[in-house]
Amino acid sequence: AVDESELLTVPDGWKEPAFTREDNPKGLLEESSFATLFPKYREAYLKECWPLVQKALGELYVNAALDLIEGSMTVTTTKKTFDPYAIIRARDLIKLLARSVPFEQAVRILQDDVACDIIKIGSLVRKRDTFIKRRARLLGPKGSTLKALELLTNCYIMVQGNTVSALGPFSGLKEVRKVVLDTMKNIHPIYNIKTLMIKRELAKDPELRTQSWERFLPKFKRKNLKKRKEPKKKNTKKEYTPFPPPQPESQIDKELASGEYFLKERQKKRKQMEEIKAKQADALKRRQEERNKAFIPPKEKPVVKTKKASTEKKIDIEAIKEKVKNAKKKKLGALHEEEVKLKMAADEKKKKKK
């Protein structure tokens, strides 16, 4: 018994056997040919490398012709051609050469495990200025974004005019096409590059090969979405009814409803005068209130009473009396008792010395 996971995966290093003459000994019955035009600026380069192109296609027994007058390249099969897919590879080779891909890279298309994809991006963006900016974004500063994409997908990418030519394995070409189309839809290629880097690391783990990678991959959301400005006045549509709207009441209908219609002219005038006087009285009252506001005094703050100093400390009257008595005894300019004693002792010492 073999696990299903082992049957689904391709062993590492396995390659499909090459197609040889033994697989098709009788060759092809019909002659096939493909032609493509090339721009004038590619003429000089194609003249130089055409012998190398003929030599590379000669190994597959495919003829190649360069018409400089018409500006076209043609490839055709011969009687010796045994590989039916060789003419398709030759057609892709001349297409890549016409799209400014150098011969050293374009000749890799003749290998079994290499394919190419020419993505047309000219009609994906309406404005020419926007298209140029997004194409430059795909290249990145000094081609750094394109180089990172090439390393992650193992593909050679050439951005030229209104097309992007990619050359490499099938899995890489699929990723390149997605990144290029997303860039033209205003999704920055750095988001796809981050996703590719995570996938590359996950592929190294043999346990995660058979599992879903959705939980590991980042989910980017647009942050700078410009919401449509809603109008201040919203017109709400009324429900459709087949019946016309009711006719508005006329002045006569209103007078009939209130009973004014049956009043005499004199009574009507009196009623109108009473209404006018009532309105005038209301206006006068309102005006008077506005004038009186200036004479209303402002509210004063309540007076805060200061607390009297507490007489907790009692005055010692006896001590004061004694101080007064001592002061009376002293003469003005007289010395203190202790000072007098000290002075007398000093005089006695002087006399003894003499």
CSV table of C-alpha atoms in Angstrom, one decimal:
chain,number,residue,atom,x,y,z
A,1,ALA,CA,0.0,0.0,0.0
A,2,VAL,CA,1.3,3.4,-1.0
A,3,ASP,CA,0.2,6.8,0.5
A,4,GLU,CA,-1.8,9.0,-1.9
A,5,SER,CA,0.4,12.0,-1.0
A,6,GLU,CA,3.5,10.1,-2.4
A,7,LEU,CA,1.6,9.4,-5.6
A,8,LEU,CA,0.6,13.0,-6.1
A,9,THR,CA,4.1,14.5,-5.7
A,10,VAL,CA,6.8,14.3,-8.4
A,11,PRO,CA,10.2,13.1,-7.0
A,12,ASP,CA,12.9,15.6,-6.8
A,13,GLY,CA,15.3,15.7,-9.7
A,14,TRP,CA,12.9,13.7,-12.0
A,15,LYS,CA,12.9,14.8,-15.7
A,16,GLU,CA,10.8,13.8,-18.6
A,17,PRO,CA,12.8,11.8,-21.1
A,18,ALA,CA,13.8,13.7,-24.3
A,19,PHE,CA,12.0,13.2,-27.6
A,20,THR,CA,14.4,11.4,-30.0
A,21,ARG,CA,14.3,10.2,-33.6
A,22,GLU,CA,13.4,6.7,-32.4
A,23,ASP,CA,10.1,8.1,-31.2
A,24,ASN,CA,9.2,9.4,-34.7
A,25,PRO,CA,11.4,7.6,-37.3
A,26,LYS,CA,9.3,8.5,-40.3
A,27,GLY,CA,9.3,12.3,-39.7
A,28,LEU,CA,6.5,14.8,-40.6
A,29,LEU,CA,4.2,14.5,-43.5
A,30,GLU,CA,3.4,18.2,-44.0
A,31,GLU,CA,5.6,21.3,-43.9
A,32,SER,CA,4.7,24.0,-41.3
A,33,SER,CA,5.9,27.5,-41.1
A,34,PHE,CA,5.6,30.6,-38.9
A,35,ALA,CA,6.6,34.2,-39.6
A,36,THR,CA,6.7,37.3,-37.4
A,37,LEU,CA,7.6,41.0,-38.0
A,38,PHE,CA,10.3,42.9,-36.1
A,39,PRO,CA,10.8,46.6,-35.5
A,40,LYS,CA,13.4,48.6,-37.4
A,41,TYR,CA,15.7,49.2,-34.4
A,42,ARG,CA,16.2,45.4,-34.0
A,43,GLU,CA,17.5,45.0,-37.6
A,44,ALA,CA,21.2,45.6,-36.7
A,45,TYR,CA,21.2,43.1,-33.8
A,46,LEU,CA,19.3,40.4,-35.7
A,47,LYS,CA,21.9,40.7,-38.6
A,48,GLU,CA,24.7,39.9,-36.1
A,49,CYS,CA,23.1,37.0,-34.3
A,50,TRP,CA,21.3,35.4,-37.2
A,51,PRO,CA,24.0,32.8,-37.9
A,52,LEU,CA,23.7,31.6,-34.3
A,53,VAL,CA,19.9,31.4,-34.7
A,54,GLN,CA,20.3,29.2,-37.8
A,55,LYS,CA,22.9,27.0,-36.1
A,56,ALA,CA,20.6,26.5,-33.0
A,57,LEU,CA,17.5,25.7,-35.1
A,58,GLY,CA,19.6,23.5,-37.5
A,59,GLU,CA,20.1,21.0,-34.6
A,60,LEU,CA,16.3,20.5,-34.7
A,61,TYR,CA,16.3,20.4,-38.5
A,62,VAL,CA,14.3,23.7,-38.8
A,63,ASN,CA,15.1,26.3,-41.4
A,64,ALA,CA,15.2,30.0,-40.5
A,65,ALA,CA,15.0,32.9,-43.0
A,66,LEU,CA,15.6,36.7,-42.3
A,67,ASP,CA,13.9,39.2,-44.7
A,68,LEU,CA,15.3,42.7,-44.1
A,69,ILE,CA,13.3,44.3,-46.9
A,70,GLU,CA,10.0,43.1,-45.5
A,71,GLY,CA,11.2,43.2,-41.9
A,72,SER,CA,10.2,39.6,-41.0
A,73,MET,CA,11.6,36.3,-39.7
A,74,THR,CA,10.3,33.0,-40.9
A,75,VAL,CA,10.8,29.4,-39.6
A,76,THR,CA,9.8,26.3,-41.5
A,77,THR,CA,10.1,22.5,-41.0
A,78,THR,CA,12.1,20.2,-43.3
A,79,LYS,CA,11.9,16.5,-44.3
A,80,LYS,CA,14.4,15.6,-41.6
A,81,THR,CA,12.4,17.3,-38.8
A,82,PHE,CA,11.3,14.5,-36.4
A,83,ASP,CA,10.0,16.5,-33.4
A,84,PRO,CA,6.5,17.9,-34.1
A,85,TYR,CA,6.9,20.5,-31.3
A,86,ALA,CA,10.2,21.9,-32.6
A,87,ILE,CA,8.4,24.3,-35.0
A,88,ILE,CA,6.4,25.8,-32.0
A,89,ARG,CA,9.6,26.4,-30.1
A,90,ALA,CA,11.2,28.0,-33.2
A,91,ARG,CA,8.1,30.3,-33.5
A,92,ASP,CA,8.5,31.3,-29.8
A,93,LEU,CA,12.2,32.0,-30.4
A,94,ILE,CA,11.7,34.5,-33.2
A,95,LYS,CA,8.9,36.1,-31.2
A,96,LEU,CA,11.2,36.7,-28.3
A,97,LEU,CA,13.9,38.0,-30.6
A,98,ALA,CA,11.4,40.5,-32.1
A,99,ARG,CA,10.5,41.6,-28.5
A,100,SER,CA,14.1,42.7,-27.7
A,101,VAL,CA,15.0,39.6,-25.7
A,102,PRO,CA,18.8,38.9,-26.2
A,103,PHE,CA,19.7,35.7,-28.1
A,104,GLU,CA,21.5,34.2,-25.1
A,105,GLN,CA,18.2,34.1,-23.2
A,106,ALA,CA,15.9,33.4,-26.1
A,107,VAL,CA,17.7,30.3,-27.2
A,108,ARG,CA,16.8,28.7,-23.9
A,109,ILE,CA,13.2,28.2,-25.3
A,110,LEU,CA,14.5,25.2,-27.3
A,111,GLN,CA,14.9,23.3,-24.0
A,112,ASP,CA,12.2,20.9,-22.8
A,113,ASP,CA,11.6,22.4,-19.4
A,114,VAL,CA,11.5,26.1,-20.5
A,115,ALA,CA,8.5,27.9,-21.8
A,116,CYS,CA,7.7,31.6,-22.7
A,117,ASP,CA,4.8,34.0,-22.2
A,118,ILE,CA,4.3,37.3,-23.9
A,119,ILE,CA,1.9,39.4,-21.8
A,120,LYS,CA,0.2,42.3,-23.6
A,121,ILE,CA,-0.2,45.2,-21.2
A,122,GLY,CA,-0.9,48.1,-23.6
A,123,SER,CA,-4.7,47.9,-23.5
A,124,LEU,CA,-5.1,47.3,-19.7
A,125,VAL,CA,-4.8,51.0,-18.7
A,126,ARG,CA,-6.7,53.8,-20.4
A,127,LYS,CA,-4.5,56.8,-19.7
A,128,ARG,CA,-1.0,56.8,-21.2
A,129,ASP,CA,0.5,58.6,-18.2
A,130,THR,CA,-0.9,56.1,-15.7
A,131,PHE,CA,0.3,53.2,-17.9
A,132,ILE,CA,3.9,54.6,-17.9
A,133,LYS,CA,3.9,55.0,-14.1
A,134,ARG,CA,2.6,51.5,-13.5
A,135,ARG,CA,5.1,50.0,-16.0
A,136,ALA,CA,7.9,51.8,-14.1
A,137,ARG,CA,6.5,50.5,-10.8
A,138,LEU,CA,7.0,47.0,-12.2
A,139,LEU,CA,10.6,47.7,-12.9
A,140,GLY,CA,11.2,49.4,-9.5
A,141,PRO,CA,14.1,51.7,-8.6
A,142,LYS,CA,17.1,50.7,-10.8
A,143,GLY,CA,15.3,47.5,-11.8
A,144,SER,CA,15.3,46.1,-8.2
A,145,THR,CA,11.6,45.0,-8.2
A,146,LEU,CA,12.1,43.1,-11.5
A,147,LYS,CA,15.3,41.5,-10.3
A,148,ALA,CA,13.6,40.3,-7.1
A,149,LEU,CA,10.7,38.8,-9.2
A,150,GLU,CA,13.2,37.0,-11.5
A,151,LEU,CA,15.0,35.4,-8.5
A,152,LEU,CA,11.7,34.2,-6.9
A,153,THR,CA,10.2,32.8,-10.1
A,154,ASN,CA,13.5,31.6,-11.8
A,155,CYS,CA,12.3,33.4,-15.0
A,156,TYR,CA,13.9,36.0,-17.3
A,157,ILE,CA,11.6,39.0,-17.6
A,158,MET,CA,11.9,41.7,-20.3
A,159,VAL,CA,9.6,44.8,-20.2
A,160,GLN,CA,9.5,46.3,-23.6
A,161,GLY,CA,6.9,48.8,-25.0
A,162,ASN,CA,3.4,47.4,-24.6
A,163,THR,CA,4.5,43.8,-23.8
A,164,VAL,CA,6.2,41.9,-21.0
A,165,SER,CA,8.2,38.9,-22.2
A,166,ALA,CA,8.9,36.1,-19.7
A,167,LEU,CA,11.0,33.0,-20.1
A,168,GLY,CA,11.4,30.2,-17.6
A,169,PRO,CA,9.6,27.2,-16.0
A,170,PHE,CA,5.8,26.9,-16.3
A,171,SER,CA,5.2,27.5,-12.5
A,172,GLY,CA,7.2,30.7,-12.6
A,173,LEU,CA,5.5,32.0,-15.7
A,174,LYS,CA,2.1,31.6,-14.0
A,175,GLU,CA,3.3,33.8,-11.1
A,176,VAL,CA,4.9,36.4,-13.4
A,177,ARG,CA,1.6,36.8,-15.3
A,178,LYS,CA,-0.3,37.3,-12.0
A,179,VAL,CA,2.1,39.9,-10.7
A,180,VAL,CA,2.2,41.8,-14.1
A,181,LEU,CA,-1.6,41.9,-14.4
A,182,ASP,CA,-2.0,43.0,-10.7
A,183,THR,CA,0.5,45.8,-11.2
A,184,MET,CA,-1.6,47.1,-14.1
A,185,LYS,CA,-4.7,46.9,-11.8
A,186,ASN,CA,-2.9,49.3,-9.4
A,187,ILE,CA,-1.8,46.6,-6.9
A,188,HIS,CA,1.8,47.1,-5.9
A,189,PRO,CA,4.2,44.2,-6.9
A,190,ILE,CA,5.8,44.2,-3.4
A,191,TYR,CA,2.6,42.5,-2.0
A,192,ASN,CA,2.9,39.6,-4.5
A,193,ILE,CA,6.7,39.4,-3.9
A,194,LYS,CA,6.1,39.0,-0.1
A,195,THR,CA,3.7,36.2,-0.8
A,196,LEU,CA,6.1,34.5,-3.1
A,197,MET,CA,8.9,34.7,-0.5
A,198,ILE,CA,6.6,33.0,2.1
A,199,LYS,CA,5.6,30.3,-0.4
A,200,ARG,CA,9.3,29.7,-1.2
A,201,GLU,CA,10.1,29.1,2.5
A,202,LEU,CA,7.0,26.9,3.0
A,203,ALA,CA,7.9,24.7,0.0
A,204,LYS,CA,11.2,23.7,1.8
A,205,ASP,CA,9.2,22.0,4.6
A,206,PRO,CA,8.2,18.4,3.5
A,207,GLU,CA,5.4,18.3,6.1
A,208,LEU,CA,3.7,21.4,4.7
A,209,ARG,CA,3.8,20.4,1.1
A,210,THR,CA,0.4,18.5,1.3
A,211,GLN,CA,-1.3,21.1,3.5
A,212,SER,CA,-3.1,24.3,2.7
A,213,TRP,CA,-1.0,27.5,3.0
A,214,GLU,CA,-3.9,29.9,3.4
A,215,ARG,CA,-3.2,30.5,7.1
A,216,PHE,CA,0.5,31.5,6.4
A,217,LEU,CA,-0.1,33.8,3.5
A,218,PRO,CA,-0.7,37.5,4.3
A,219,LYS,CA,-4.0,39.2,3.4
A,220,PHE,CA,-3.5,42.7,2.3
A,221,LYS,CA,-6.4,45.2,2.4
A,222,ARG,CA,-6.6,48.6,0.8
A,223,LYS,CA,-6.4,51.4,3.3
A,224,ASN,CA,-6.7,54.4,1.2
A,225,LEU,CA,-10.1,53.8,-0.4
A,226,LYS,CA,-11.7,57.0,-1.4
A,227,LYS,CA,-15.3,56.9,-0.3
A,228,ARG,CA,-17.9,58.7,-2.4
A,229,LYS,CA,-19.0,61.9,-0.9
A,230,GLU,CA,-22.6,61.7,0.1
A,231,PRO,CA,-24.8,64.6,-0.8
A,232,LYS,CA,-26.2,66.8,2.0
A,233,LYS,CA,-29.7,66.6,0.7
A,234,LYS,CA,-30.8,63.1,-0.1
A,235,ASN,CA,-33.7,62.8,-2.5
A,236,THR,CA,-35.8,59.9,-1.3
A,237,LYS,CA,-38.1,58.5,-3.9
A,238,LYS,CA,-41.7,58.3,-2.9
A,239,GLU,CA,-43.7,55.1,-3.4
A,240,TYR,CA,-45.3,55.0,-6.7
A,241,THR,CA,-49.1,55.3,-6.7
A,242,PRO,CA,-51.3,55.4,-9.9
A,243,PHE,CA,-53.6,58.0,-8.3
A,244,PRO,CA,-52.9,61.7,-8.6
A,245,PRO,CA,-52.1,63.7,-5.4
A,246,PRO,CA,-55.1,65.3,-3.6
A,247,GLN,CA,-55.9,68.8,-4.8
A,248,PRO,CA,-54.8,71.5,-2.3
A,249,GLU,CA,-57.5,73.5,-0.6
A,250,SER,CA,-58.2,77.0,-2.0
A,251,GLN,CA,-58.6,80.1,0.1
A,252,ILE,CA,-62.4,79.9,-0.3
A,253,ASP,CA,-62.4,76.3,1.0
A,254,LYS,CA,-60.4,77.4,4.1
A,255,GLU,CA,-62.8,80.2,4.7
A,256,LEU,CA,-65.8,77.9,4.4
A,257,ALA,CA,-64.2,75.4,6.9
A,258,SER,CA,-63.5,78.2,9.5
A,259,GLY,CA,-66.8,80.0,8.9
A,260,GLU,CA,-65.2,83.3,7.8
A,261,TYR,CA,-66.9,83.1,4.4
A,262,PHE,CA,-70.3,83.9,5.8
A,263,LEU,CA,-69.1,87.0,7.7
A,264,LYS,CA,-69.8,90.5,6.5
A,265,GLU,CA,-67.1,92.8,5.1
A,266,ARG,CA,-67.2,95.0,8.3
A,267,GLN,CA,-66.8,91.9,10.5
A,268,LYS,CA,-63.9,90.5,8.4
A,269,LYS,CA,-62.0,93.9,8.6
A,270,ARG,CA,-62.6,94.0,12.4
A,271,LYS,CA,-61.2,90.5,12.8
A,272,GLN,CA,-58.2,91.3,10.6
A,273,MET,CA,-57.5,94.5,12.7
A,274,GLU,CA,-57.7,92.5,16.0
A,275,GLU,CA,-55.2,89.9,14.6
A,276,ILE,CA,-52.8,92.7,13.6
A,277,LYS,CA,-53.1,94.4,17.0
A,278,ALA,CA,-52.5,91.1,18.8
A,279,LYS,CA,-49.3,90.6,16.8
A,280,GLN,CA,-48.2,94.2,17.5
A,281,ALA,CA,-48.8,93.7,21.2
A,282,ASP,CA,-46.7,90.6,21.2
A,283,ALA,CA,-43.8,92.3,19.4
A,284,LEU,CA,-44.0,95.3,21.7
A,285,LYS,CA,-43.9,93.0,24.8
A,286,ARG,CA,-40.9,91.1,23.4
A,287,ARG,CA,-39.0,94.4,22.6
A,288,GLN,CA,-39.7,95.7,26.1
A,289,GLU,CA,-38.3,92.5,27.6
A,290,GLU,CA,-35.1,92.9,25.6
A,291,ARG,CA,-34.6,96.5,26.7
A,292,ASN,CA,-35.2,95.6,30.4
A,293,LYS,CA,-32.5,93.0,30.4
A,294,ALA,CA,-29.9,95.8,30.5
A,295,PHE,CA,-31.3,97.1,33.8
A,296,ILE,CA,-31.4,93.8,35.7
A,297,PRO,CA,-28.5,93.9,38.3
A,298,PRO,CA,-26.0,91.0,38.2
A,299,LYS,CA,-26.1,88.4,40.9
A,300,GLU,CA,-23.6,89.3,43.7
A,301,LYS,CA,-21.4,86.8,45.3
A,302,PRO,CA,-22.3,86.0,49.0
A,303,VAL,CA,-20.1,87.7,51.6
A,304,VAL,CA,-17.8,85.3,53.5
A,305,LYS,CA,-17.4,86.3,57.2
A,306,THR,CA,-13.8,86.2,58.5
A,307,LYS,CA,-13.3,84.2,61.6
A,308,LYS,CA,-11.9,86.1,64.6
A,309,ALA,CA,-8.5,85.2,65.9
A,310,SER,CA,-8.9,82.8,68.8
A,311,THR,CA,-7.6,84.1,72.2
A,312,GLU,CA,-6.4,80.8,73.4
A,313,LYS,CA,-3.1,82.1,74.9
A,314,LYS,CA,-3.7,83.9,78.2
A,315,ILE,CA,-1.6,87.0,78.9
A,316,ASP,CA,0.6,86.8,82.1
A,317,ILE,CA,0.0,90.1,83.8
A,318,GLU,CA,2.3,89.5,86.7
A,319,ALA,CA,5.3,88.9,84.5
A,320,ILE,CA,4.6,92.2,82.6
A,321,LYS,CA,4.5,94.1,86.0
A,322,GLU,CA,7.9,92.8,87.0
A,323,LYS,CA,9.5,93.8,83.7
A,324,VAL,CA,8.1,97.4,84.2
A,325,LYS,CA,9.5,97.6,87.7
A,326,ASN,CA,13.0,96.5,86.6
A,327,ALA,CA,12.9,99.0,83.8
A,328,LYS,CA,12.2,101.9,86.2
A,329,LYS,CA,15.1,101.0,88.5
A,330,LYS,CA,17.6,101.2,85.6
A,331,LYS,CA,19.1,104.6,84.8
A,332,LEU,CA,19.5,105.7,81.3
A,333,GLY,CA,23.0,104.6,80.0
A,334,ALA,CA,23.6,102.5,83.2
A,335,LEU,CA,25.3,99.2,82.9
A,336,HIS,CA,23.8,95.9,83.9
A,337,GLU,CA,24.7,94.4,87.4
A,338,GLU,CA,26.8,91.6,85.9
A,339,GLU,CA,28.6,94.0,83.6
A,340,VAL,CA,29.4,96.2,86.6
A,341,LYS,CA,30.9,93.3,88.5
A,342,LEU,CA,33.1,92.3,85.6
A,343,LYS,CA,34.4,95.8,85.2
A,344,MET,CA,35.3,96.0,88.9
A,345,ALA,CA,37.2,92.7,88.8
A,346,ALA,CA,39.2,93.9,85.7
A,347,ASP,CA,40.2,97.2,87.6
A,348,GLU,CA,41.5,95.3,90.6
A,349,LYS,CA,43.7,93.1,88.4
A,350,LYS,CA,45.3,96.2,86.8
A,351,LYS,CA,46.1,97.7,90.2
A,352,LYS,CA,47.8,94.5,91.4
A,353,LYS,CA,50.0,94.4,88.3
A,354,LYS,CA,51.2,98.0,88.9
